[in-house]
Coordinates of C-alpha atoms in Angstrom, one line a residue:
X1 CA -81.6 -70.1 57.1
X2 CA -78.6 -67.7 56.0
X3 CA -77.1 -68.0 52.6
X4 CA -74.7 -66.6 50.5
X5 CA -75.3 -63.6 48.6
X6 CA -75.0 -64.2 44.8
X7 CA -76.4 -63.0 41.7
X8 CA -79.2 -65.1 41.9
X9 CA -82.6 -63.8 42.1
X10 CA -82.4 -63.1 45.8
X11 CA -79.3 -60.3 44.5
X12 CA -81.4 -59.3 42.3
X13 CA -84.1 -58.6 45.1
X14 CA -81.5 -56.9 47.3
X15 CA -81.3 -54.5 44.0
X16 CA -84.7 -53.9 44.2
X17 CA -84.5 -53.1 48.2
X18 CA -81.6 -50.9 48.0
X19 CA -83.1 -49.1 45.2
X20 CA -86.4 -48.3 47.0
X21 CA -85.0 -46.9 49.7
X22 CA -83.4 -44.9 47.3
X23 CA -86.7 -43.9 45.8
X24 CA -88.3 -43.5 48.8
X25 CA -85.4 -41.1 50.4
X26 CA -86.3 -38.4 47.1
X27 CA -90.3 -38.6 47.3
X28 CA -92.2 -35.3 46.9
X29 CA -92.9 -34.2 50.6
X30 CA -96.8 -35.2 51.0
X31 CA -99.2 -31.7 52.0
X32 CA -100.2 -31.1 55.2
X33 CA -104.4 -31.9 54.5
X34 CA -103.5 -32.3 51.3
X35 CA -107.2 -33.4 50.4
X36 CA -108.2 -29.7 49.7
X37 CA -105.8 -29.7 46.8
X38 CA -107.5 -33.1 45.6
X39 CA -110.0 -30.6 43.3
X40 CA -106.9 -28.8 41.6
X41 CA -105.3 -31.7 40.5
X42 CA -108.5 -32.9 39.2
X43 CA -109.0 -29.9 37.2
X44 CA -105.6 -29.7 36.4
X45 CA -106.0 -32.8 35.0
X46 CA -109.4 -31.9 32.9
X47 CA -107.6 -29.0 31.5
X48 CA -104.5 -30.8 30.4
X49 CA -106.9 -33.6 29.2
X50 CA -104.4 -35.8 30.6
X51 CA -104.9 -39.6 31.6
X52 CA -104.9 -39.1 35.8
X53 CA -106.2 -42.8 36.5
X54 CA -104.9 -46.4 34.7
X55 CA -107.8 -46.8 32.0
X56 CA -110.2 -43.9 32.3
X57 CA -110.0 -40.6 31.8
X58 CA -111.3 -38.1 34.5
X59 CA -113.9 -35.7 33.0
X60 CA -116.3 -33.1 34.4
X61 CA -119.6 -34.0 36.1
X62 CA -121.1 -31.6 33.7
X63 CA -120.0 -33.5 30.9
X64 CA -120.9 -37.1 32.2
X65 CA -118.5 -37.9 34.7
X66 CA -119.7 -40.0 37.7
X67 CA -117.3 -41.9 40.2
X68 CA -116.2 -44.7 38.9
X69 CA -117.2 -46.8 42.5
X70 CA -120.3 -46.8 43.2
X71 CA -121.6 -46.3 47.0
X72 CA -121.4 -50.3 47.4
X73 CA -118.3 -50.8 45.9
X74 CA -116.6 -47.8 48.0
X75 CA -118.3 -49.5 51.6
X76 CA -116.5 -52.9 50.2
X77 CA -113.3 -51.7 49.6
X78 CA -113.2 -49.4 53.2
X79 CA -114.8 -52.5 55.0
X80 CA -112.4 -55.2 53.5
X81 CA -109.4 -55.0 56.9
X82 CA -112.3 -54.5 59.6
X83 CA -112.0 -56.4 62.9
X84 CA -113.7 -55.9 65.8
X85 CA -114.3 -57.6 69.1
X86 CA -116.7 -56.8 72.1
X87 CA -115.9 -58.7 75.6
X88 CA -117.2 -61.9 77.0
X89 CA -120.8 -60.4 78.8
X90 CA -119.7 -62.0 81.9
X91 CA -117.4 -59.8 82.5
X92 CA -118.9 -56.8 81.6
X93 CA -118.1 -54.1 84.8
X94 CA -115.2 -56.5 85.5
X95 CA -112.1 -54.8 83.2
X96 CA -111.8 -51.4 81.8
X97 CA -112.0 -52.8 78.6
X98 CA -115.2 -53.2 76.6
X99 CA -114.2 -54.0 73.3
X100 CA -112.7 -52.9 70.4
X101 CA -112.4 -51.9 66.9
X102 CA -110.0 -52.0 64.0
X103 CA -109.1 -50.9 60.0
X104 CA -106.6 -50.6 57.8
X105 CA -106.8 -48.7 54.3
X106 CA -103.3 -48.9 52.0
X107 CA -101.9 -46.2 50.2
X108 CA -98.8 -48.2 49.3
X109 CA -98.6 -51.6 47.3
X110 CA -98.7 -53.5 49.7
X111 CA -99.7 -51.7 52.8
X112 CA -96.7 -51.0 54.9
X113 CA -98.8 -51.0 57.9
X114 CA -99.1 -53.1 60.7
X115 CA -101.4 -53.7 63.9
X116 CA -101.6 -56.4 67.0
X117 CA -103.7 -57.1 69.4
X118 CA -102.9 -59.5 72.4
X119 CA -103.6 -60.2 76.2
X120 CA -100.8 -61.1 78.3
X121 CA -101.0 -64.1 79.9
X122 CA -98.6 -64.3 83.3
X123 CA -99.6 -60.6 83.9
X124 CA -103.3 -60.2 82.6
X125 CA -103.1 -57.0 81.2
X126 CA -103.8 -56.3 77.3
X127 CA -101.3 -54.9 74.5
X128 CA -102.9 -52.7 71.4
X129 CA -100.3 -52.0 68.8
X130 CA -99.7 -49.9 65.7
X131 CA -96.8 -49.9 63.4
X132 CA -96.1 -47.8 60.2
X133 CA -93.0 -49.3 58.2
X134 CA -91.3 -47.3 55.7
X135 CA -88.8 -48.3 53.1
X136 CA -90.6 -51.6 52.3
X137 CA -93.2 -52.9 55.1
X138 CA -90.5 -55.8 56.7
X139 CA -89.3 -53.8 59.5
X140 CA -92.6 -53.6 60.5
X141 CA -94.1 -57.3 59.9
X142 CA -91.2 -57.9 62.1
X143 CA -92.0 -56.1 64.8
X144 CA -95.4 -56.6 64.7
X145 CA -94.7 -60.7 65.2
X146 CA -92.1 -59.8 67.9
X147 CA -93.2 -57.2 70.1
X148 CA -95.7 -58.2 72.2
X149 CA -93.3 -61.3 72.8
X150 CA -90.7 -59.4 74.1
X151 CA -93.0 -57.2 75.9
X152 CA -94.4 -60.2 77.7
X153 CA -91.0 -61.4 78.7
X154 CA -89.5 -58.2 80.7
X155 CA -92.7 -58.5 82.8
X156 CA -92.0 -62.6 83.7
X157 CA -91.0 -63.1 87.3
X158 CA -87.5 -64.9 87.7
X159 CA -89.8 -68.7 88.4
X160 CA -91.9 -67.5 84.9
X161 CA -88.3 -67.1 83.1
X162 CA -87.1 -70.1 83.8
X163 CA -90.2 -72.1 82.9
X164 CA -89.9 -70.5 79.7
X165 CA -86.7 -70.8 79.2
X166 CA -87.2 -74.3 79.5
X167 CA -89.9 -74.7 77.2
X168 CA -88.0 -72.9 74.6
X169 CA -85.0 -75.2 75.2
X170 CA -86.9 -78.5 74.8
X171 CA -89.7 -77.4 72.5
X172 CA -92.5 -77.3 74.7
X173 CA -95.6 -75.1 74.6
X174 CA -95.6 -72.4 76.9
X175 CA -97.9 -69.2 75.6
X176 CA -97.2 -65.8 76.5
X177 CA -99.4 -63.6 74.5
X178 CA -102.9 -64.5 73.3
X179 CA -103.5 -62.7 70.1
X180 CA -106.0 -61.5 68.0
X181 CA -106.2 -63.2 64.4
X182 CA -106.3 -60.3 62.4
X183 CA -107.7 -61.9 58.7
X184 CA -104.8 -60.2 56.3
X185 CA -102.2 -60.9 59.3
X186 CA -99.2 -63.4 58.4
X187 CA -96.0 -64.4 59.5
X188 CA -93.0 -64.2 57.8
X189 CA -92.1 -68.3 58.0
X190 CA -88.4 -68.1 57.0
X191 CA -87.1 -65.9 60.1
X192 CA -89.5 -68.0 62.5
X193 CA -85.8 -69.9 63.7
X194 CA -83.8 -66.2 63.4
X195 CA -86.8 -64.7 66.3
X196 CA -86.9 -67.7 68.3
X197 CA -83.4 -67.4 69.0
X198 CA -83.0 -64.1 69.4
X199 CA -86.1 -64.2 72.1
X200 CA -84.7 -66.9 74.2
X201 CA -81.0 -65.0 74.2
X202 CA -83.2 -62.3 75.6
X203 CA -84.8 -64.3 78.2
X204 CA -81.7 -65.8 79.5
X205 CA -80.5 -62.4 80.1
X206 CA -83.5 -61.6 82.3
X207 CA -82.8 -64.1 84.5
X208 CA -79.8 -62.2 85.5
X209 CA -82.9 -59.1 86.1
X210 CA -86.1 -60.1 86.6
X211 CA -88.8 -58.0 87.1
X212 CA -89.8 -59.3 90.6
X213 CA -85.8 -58.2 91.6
X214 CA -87.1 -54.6 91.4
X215 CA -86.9 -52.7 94.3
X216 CA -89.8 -52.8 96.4
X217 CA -91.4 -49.5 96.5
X218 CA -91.0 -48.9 92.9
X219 CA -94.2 -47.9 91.3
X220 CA -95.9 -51.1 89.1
X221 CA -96.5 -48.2 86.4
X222 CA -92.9 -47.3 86.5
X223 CA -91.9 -51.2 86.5
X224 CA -94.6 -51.4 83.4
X225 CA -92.6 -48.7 81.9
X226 CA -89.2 -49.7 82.2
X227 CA -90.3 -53.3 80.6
X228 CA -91.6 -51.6 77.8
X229 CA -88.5 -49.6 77.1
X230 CA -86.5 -52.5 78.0
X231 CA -88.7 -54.4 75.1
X232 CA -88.8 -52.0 72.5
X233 CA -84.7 -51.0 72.7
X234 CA -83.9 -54.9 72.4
X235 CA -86.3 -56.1 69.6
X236 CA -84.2 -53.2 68.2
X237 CA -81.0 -54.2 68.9
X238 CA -81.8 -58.0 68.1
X239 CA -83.1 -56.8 64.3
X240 CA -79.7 -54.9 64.1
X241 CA -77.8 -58.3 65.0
X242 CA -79.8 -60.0 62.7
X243 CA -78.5 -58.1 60.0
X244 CA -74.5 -59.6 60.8
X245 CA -73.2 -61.1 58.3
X246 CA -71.5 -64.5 59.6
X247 CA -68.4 -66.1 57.9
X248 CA -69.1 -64.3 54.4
X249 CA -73.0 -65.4 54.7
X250 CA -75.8 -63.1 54.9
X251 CA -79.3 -63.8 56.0
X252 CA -81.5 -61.6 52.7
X253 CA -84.9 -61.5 54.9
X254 CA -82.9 -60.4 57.9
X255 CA -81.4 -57.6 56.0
X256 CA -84.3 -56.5 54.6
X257 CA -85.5 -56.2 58.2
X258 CA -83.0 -53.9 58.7
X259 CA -82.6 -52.1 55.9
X260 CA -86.3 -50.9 56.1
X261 CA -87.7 -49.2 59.7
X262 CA -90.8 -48.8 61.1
X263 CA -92.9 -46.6 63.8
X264 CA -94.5 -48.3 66.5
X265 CA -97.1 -47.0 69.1
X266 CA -98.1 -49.5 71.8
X267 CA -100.7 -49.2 74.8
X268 CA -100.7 -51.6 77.8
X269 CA -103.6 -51.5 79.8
X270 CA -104.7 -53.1 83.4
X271 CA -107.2 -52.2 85.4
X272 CA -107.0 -47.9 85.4
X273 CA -103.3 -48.0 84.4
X274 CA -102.8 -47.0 80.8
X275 CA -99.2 -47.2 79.6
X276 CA -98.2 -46.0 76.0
X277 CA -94.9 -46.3 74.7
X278 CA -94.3 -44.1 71.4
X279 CA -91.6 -44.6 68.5
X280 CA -91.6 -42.1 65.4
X281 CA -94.6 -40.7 64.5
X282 CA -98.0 -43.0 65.2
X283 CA -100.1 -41.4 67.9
X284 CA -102.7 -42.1 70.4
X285 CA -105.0 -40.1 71.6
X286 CA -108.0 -40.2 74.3
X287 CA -111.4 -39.6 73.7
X288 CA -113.1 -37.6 77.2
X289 CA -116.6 -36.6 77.4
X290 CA -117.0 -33.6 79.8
X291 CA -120.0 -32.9 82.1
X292 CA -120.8 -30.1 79.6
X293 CA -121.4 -33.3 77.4
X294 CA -118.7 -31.9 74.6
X295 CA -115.7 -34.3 73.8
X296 CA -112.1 -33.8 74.6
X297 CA -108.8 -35.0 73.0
X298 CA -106.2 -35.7 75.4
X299 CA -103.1 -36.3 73.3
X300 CA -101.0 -39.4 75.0
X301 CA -97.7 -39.4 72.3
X302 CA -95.6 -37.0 71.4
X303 CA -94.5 -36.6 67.2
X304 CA -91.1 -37.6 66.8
X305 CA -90.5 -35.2 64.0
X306 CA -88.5 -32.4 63.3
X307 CA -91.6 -30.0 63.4
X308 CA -91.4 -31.1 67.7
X309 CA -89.0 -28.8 68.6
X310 CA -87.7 -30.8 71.8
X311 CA -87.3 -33.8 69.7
X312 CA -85.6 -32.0 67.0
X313 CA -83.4 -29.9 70.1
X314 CA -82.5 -33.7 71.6
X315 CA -81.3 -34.5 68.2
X316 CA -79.0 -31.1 67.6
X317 CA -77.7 -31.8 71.5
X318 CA -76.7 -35.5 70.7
X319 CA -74.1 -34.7 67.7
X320 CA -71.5 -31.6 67.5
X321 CA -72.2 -28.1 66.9
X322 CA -70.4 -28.9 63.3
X323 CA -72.5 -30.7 62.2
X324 CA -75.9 -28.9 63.0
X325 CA -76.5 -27.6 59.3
X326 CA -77.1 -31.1 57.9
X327 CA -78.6 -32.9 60.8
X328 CA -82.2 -31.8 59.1
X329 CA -82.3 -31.3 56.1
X330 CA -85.8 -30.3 54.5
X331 CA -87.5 -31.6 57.4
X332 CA -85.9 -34.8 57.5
X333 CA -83.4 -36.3 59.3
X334 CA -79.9 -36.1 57.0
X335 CA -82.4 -34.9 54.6
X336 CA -83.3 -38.5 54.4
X337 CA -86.0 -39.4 57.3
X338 CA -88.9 -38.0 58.5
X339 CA -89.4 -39.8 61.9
X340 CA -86.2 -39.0 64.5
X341 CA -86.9 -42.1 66.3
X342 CA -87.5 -45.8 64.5
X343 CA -86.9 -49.7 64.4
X344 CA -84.7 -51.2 62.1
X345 CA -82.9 -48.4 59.6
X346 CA -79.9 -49.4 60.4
X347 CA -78.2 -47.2 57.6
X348 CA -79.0 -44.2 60.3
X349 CA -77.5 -46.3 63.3
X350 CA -74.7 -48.5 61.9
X351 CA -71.0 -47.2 62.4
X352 CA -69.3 -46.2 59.0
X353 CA -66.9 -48.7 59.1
X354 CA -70.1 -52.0 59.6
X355 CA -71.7 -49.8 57.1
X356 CA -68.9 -49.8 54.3
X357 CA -68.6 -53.6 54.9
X358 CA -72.6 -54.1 54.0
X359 CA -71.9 -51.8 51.0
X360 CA -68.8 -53.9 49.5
X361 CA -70.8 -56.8 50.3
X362 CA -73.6 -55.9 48.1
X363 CA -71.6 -54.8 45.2
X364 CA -74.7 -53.9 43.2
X365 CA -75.3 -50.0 41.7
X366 CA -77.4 -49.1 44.7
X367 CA -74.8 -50.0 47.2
X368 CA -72.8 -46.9 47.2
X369 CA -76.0 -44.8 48.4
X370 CA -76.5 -46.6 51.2
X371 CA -74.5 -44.5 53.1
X372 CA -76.2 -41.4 53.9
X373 CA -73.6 -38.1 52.9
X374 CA -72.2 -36.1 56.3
X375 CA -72.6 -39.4 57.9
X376 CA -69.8 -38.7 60.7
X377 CA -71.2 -39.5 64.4
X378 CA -74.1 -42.2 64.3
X379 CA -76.3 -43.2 65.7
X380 CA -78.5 -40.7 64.3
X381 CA -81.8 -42.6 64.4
X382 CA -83.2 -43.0 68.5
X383 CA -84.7 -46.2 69.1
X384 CA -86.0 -45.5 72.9
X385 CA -89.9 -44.7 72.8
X386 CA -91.1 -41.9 75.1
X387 CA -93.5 -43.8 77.2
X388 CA -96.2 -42.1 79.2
X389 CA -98.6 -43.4 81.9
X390 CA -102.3 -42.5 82.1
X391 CA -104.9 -43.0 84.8
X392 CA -108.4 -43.7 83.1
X393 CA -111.3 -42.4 84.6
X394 CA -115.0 -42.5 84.1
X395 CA -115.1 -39.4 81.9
X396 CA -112.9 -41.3 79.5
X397 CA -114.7 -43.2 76.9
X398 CA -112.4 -44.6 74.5
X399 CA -108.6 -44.4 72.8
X400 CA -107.5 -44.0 68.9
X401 CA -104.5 -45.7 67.9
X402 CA -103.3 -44.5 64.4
X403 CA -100.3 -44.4 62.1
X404 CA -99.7 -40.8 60.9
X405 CA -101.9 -41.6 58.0
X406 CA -104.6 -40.8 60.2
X407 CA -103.5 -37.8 61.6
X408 CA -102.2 -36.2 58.7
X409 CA -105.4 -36.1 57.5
X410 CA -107.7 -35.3 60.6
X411 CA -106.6 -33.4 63.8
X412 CA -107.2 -35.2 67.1
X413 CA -111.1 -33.0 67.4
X414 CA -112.4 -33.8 64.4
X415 CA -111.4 -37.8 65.3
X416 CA -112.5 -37.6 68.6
X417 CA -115.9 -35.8 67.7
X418 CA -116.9 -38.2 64.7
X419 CA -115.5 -41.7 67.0
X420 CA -117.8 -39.7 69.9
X421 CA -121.0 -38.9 67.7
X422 CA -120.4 -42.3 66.4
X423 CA -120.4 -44.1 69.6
X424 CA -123.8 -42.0 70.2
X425 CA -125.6 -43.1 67.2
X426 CA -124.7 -46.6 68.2
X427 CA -126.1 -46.6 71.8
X428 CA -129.6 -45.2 69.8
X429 CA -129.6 -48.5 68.0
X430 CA -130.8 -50.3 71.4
X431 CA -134.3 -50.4 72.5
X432 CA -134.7 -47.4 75.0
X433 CA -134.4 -48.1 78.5
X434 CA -133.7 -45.6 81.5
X435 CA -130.4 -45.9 83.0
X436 CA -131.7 -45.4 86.5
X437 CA -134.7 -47.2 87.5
X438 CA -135.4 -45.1 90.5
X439 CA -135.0 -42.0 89.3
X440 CA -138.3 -42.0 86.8
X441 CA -138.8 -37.9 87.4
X442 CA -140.3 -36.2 84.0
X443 CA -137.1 -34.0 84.0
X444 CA -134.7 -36.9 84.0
X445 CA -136.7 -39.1 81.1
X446 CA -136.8 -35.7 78.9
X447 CA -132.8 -36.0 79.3
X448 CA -132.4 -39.6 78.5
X449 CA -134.6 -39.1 75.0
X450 CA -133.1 -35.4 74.0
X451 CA -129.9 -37.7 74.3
X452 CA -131.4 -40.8 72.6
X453 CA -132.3 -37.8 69.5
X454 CA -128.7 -36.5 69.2
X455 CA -127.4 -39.9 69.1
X456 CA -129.6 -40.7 66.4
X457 CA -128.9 -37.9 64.4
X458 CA -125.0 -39.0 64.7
X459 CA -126.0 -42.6 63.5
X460 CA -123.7 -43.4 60.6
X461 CA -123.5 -46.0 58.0
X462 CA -120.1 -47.7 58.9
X463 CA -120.9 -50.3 61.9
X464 CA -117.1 -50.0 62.1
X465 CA -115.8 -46.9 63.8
X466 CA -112.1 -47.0 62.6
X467 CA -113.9 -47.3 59.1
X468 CA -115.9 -44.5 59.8
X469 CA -112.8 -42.2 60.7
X470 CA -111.2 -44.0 57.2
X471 CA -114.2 -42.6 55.3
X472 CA -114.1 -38.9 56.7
X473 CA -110.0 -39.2 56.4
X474 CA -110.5 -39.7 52.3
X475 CA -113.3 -36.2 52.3
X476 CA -116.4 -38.5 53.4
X477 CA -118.3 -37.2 50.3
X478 CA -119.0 -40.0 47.8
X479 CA -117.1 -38.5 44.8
X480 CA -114.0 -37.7 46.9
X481 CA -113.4 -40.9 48.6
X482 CA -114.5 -43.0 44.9
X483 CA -111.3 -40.7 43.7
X484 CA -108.7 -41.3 46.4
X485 CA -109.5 -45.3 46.1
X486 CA -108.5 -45.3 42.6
X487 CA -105.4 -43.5 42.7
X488 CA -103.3 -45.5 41.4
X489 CA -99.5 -46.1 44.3
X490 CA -97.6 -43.4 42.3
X491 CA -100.3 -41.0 43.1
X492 CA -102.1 -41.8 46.2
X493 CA -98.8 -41.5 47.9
X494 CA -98.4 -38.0 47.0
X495 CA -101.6 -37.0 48.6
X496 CA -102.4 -39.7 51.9
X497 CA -100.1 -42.4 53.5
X498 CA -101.1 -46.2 54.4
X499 CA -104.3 -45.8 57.4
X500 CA -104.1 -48.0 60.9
X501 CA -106.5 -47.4 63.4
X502 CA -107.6 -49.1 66.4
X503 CA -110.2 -47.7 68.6
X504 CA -110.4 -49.1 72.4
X505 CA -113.5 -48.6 74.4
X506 CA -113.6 -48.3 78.2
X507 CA -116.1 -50.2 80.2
X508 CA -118.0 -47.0 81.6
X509 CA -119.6 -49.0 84.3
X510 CA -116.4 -50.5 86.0
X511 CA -114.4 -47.0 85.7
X512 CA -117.4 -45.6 87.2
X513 CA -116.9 -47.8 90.1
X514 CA -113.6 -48.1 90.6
X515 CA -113.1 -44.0 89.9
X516 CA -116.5 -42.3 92.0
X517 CA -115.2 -39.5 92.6
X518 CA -112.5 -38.6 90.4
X519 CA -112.8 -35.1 88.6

């Protein structure tokens, strides 16, 4: 429900929004593998005998010092966001999905990290999903509830429109996405009425467009593209509307929303079509095993950041030439932002004038920088992913999904080596049987147990892959990762960001079959 700003202790709240974006606009720039200056600050820290963690003092190991976690206490704390989930055995060789497995690990307090999982239900195919809010962690809770909705929406048929449509109208039940039920997943119960509308405006405005109105020889991975651009650029718009005040009322969660932004990096996937659709700065990446038997990355995303020189030369080539010397500012977009292309923000997208009118409506201290300087020609922020289709064959084995957290930290080798020599270990844990009955040559059971020993020696402790990639992200080595857990926010900001990861695995025997002879 919208009400009217006041000082109240909802103003008060808008003070403390507007001020950490503030906050969060001067923050030190965090070091590229900034884990190898982890044992400097630690000695810095000895040296100035200064207090580094809340109620302990860090000392040397020759003096006394342990970790303060123990081995069991580090496993809880990595372990405590893990979800996994394997198919239904009856339809093993029947999708290109096998299962999959997910963590989160927060830097902030609270995370501002987010993650779905959902099948589609009209169309079959399944959504994976990663978002990395910024400025608070609303933007992204947002889109998290939203997205696969409007997702599943652009790719109804004119019929499936109007049946939903209808049950929208009248109340009725009428499911488009079944999702996982992440255990720290929520909803945020006061927009609930704010989404629903916004979704059904949406779908009455496909009815003028439905999918099936396509032309006929257009590609289903170019249709599956277009409805995930269409999806992402109107959840955008729709959180920017949101935001509206409406006869002097304003809704506080709504602007929020908006005032905060958020990544997002989303793979659809039926039968051998992979689609991934990339805002900001998450990434996914595809883990090949070669006939050499040696693991490949195959990057899917591209980094919308001003270190990617065609997303920083689409930026430049969207404004005048006047204002080139402030569009990025140490590294950051009006010295502000690191990602070039976001939900929400709306302080990057807004016109001046809407702008100035949120600013006098808030009449607090933190108003006035709300606005960021050389603001002339907006938008500046890009809310269109880049979206990219894939063709899965039966040398690929699985797919990482992660927020930059991830990949700030580990390059897209080392996590498709240690997800790779993990999935090895795994298969060891299985009581040994050859792969090919008929083929029971000397040569070819020598292979199958030289494999079955390398696997083994890759056995780790973390059941959980995406915990296993957590573990090695924080140094692997006991002391290291007891250290980053108890930094406290102020800290462990400086040197890692909030950690999503979702790992997909590939049913090996139905791409085998369906892709024989692909090289």
């Amino acid at each position: 429900m919208a009400r009217a700003l006041q000082p109240t202790r909802e103003y008060h709240r808008l003070n403390g929004i507007l001020k950490s974006l503030v906050c969060a606009s001067s923050l030190w720039t965090r070091p590229k593998h900034c884990l190898k200056q982890l044992p400097w600050l630690l000695t810095h820290a000895r040296e100035k005998h200064e207090e580094l963690f809340p109620q302990r003092l860090v000392l040397p190991e020759s003096k006394g010092y342990v970790p303060i976690l123990s081995p069991t206490q580090v496993s809880s704390l990595l372990r405590s966001n893990e979800a996994s989930e394997v198919i239904n055995y009856n339809l093993v060789g029947q999708t290109a999905i096998r299962g999959f497995e997910s963590n989160q690990l927060a830097s902030n307090h609270p995370t501002e990290d987010r993650r779905a999982v959902g099948k589609l239900l009209q169309t079959g195919g399944t959504v994976f999903g990663v978002y990395d809010g910024h400025g608070g962690a609303a933007c992204a809770q947002s889109v998290s509830e939203r997205l696969l909705d409007y997702i599943a929406v652009s790719m109804l048929s004119h019929e499936e429109l109007e049946q939903f449509s209808h049950a929208l109208e009248t109340d009725g039940q009428m499911d488009l996405v079944q999702r996982y039920a992440f255990a720290n997943g929520y909803v945020s119960e006061s927009l609930q009425e704010i989404f629903r509308t916004s979704l059904h405006r949406y779908v009455v405005e496909n009815l003028s467009f439905a999918i099936d109105d396509l032309d006929e020889d257009q590609k289903p991975t170019d249709v599956i593209g277009c409805a995930l651009t269409s999806a992402f650029t109107r959840l955008d718009a729709d959180i920017s509307s949101e935001v509206v005040p409406t006869r002097g009322i304003i809704n506080v969660d709504a602007l929020e929303v908006g005032l905060s932004g958020a990544c997002a990096c989303v793979a659809h996937i039926h039968d051998l079509d992979l689609n991934v659709a990339n805002l900001g700065d998450c990434r996914a990446v595809i883990g090949q095993l070669t006939d050499h038997g040696e693991w490949r990355p195959i990057q899917l995303t591209n980094d919308h950041k001003p270190e990617n020189q065609k997303e920083a030369q689409r930026l430049l080539a969207s404004h005048p030439m006047s204002e080139s010397a402030n569009l990025l500012k140490n590294s950051r977009l009006l010295g502000l932002l690191v990602p070039l292309r976001a939900f929400g923000d709306i302080r990057f997208k807004w016109n001046l004038h809407d702008l100035k009118v949120i600013a006098e409506f808030l009449e607090n201290q933190f108003a006035q920088n709300l606005i960021p300087k050389n603001y002339y020609t907006p938008p500046y922020l890009f809310n269109q992913p880049e979206v990219h289709h894939y063709s899965l064959s039966r040398r690929d084995k699985f797919m990482v999904i992660g927020t930059d957290g991830l990949w700030d930290m580990l390059s897209n080798q080392e996590v498709v080596n240690l997800v790779g020599g993990h999935l090895e270990g795994k298969l060891t844990t299985d009581r040994f049987r050859l792969k090919d009955h008929k083929d029971r040559r000397l040569g070819a059971v020598n292979m199958e147990l030289v494999k079955r020993k390398t696997g083994l020696s890759h056995k780790g402790g973390d059941a959980n892959c995406a915990t296993h990639l957590i573990r090695h992200a924080l140094g692997y080595e006991h002391r290291l990762v007891s250290d980053m857990l108890t930094f406290p926010p102020y800290i462990s900001r400086l040197y890692r960001d909030d950690i999503t990861i979702t790992i997909v695995y590939f049913d090996e025997i139905f791409l085998s079959a369906s892709t024989p002879d692909m090289q």
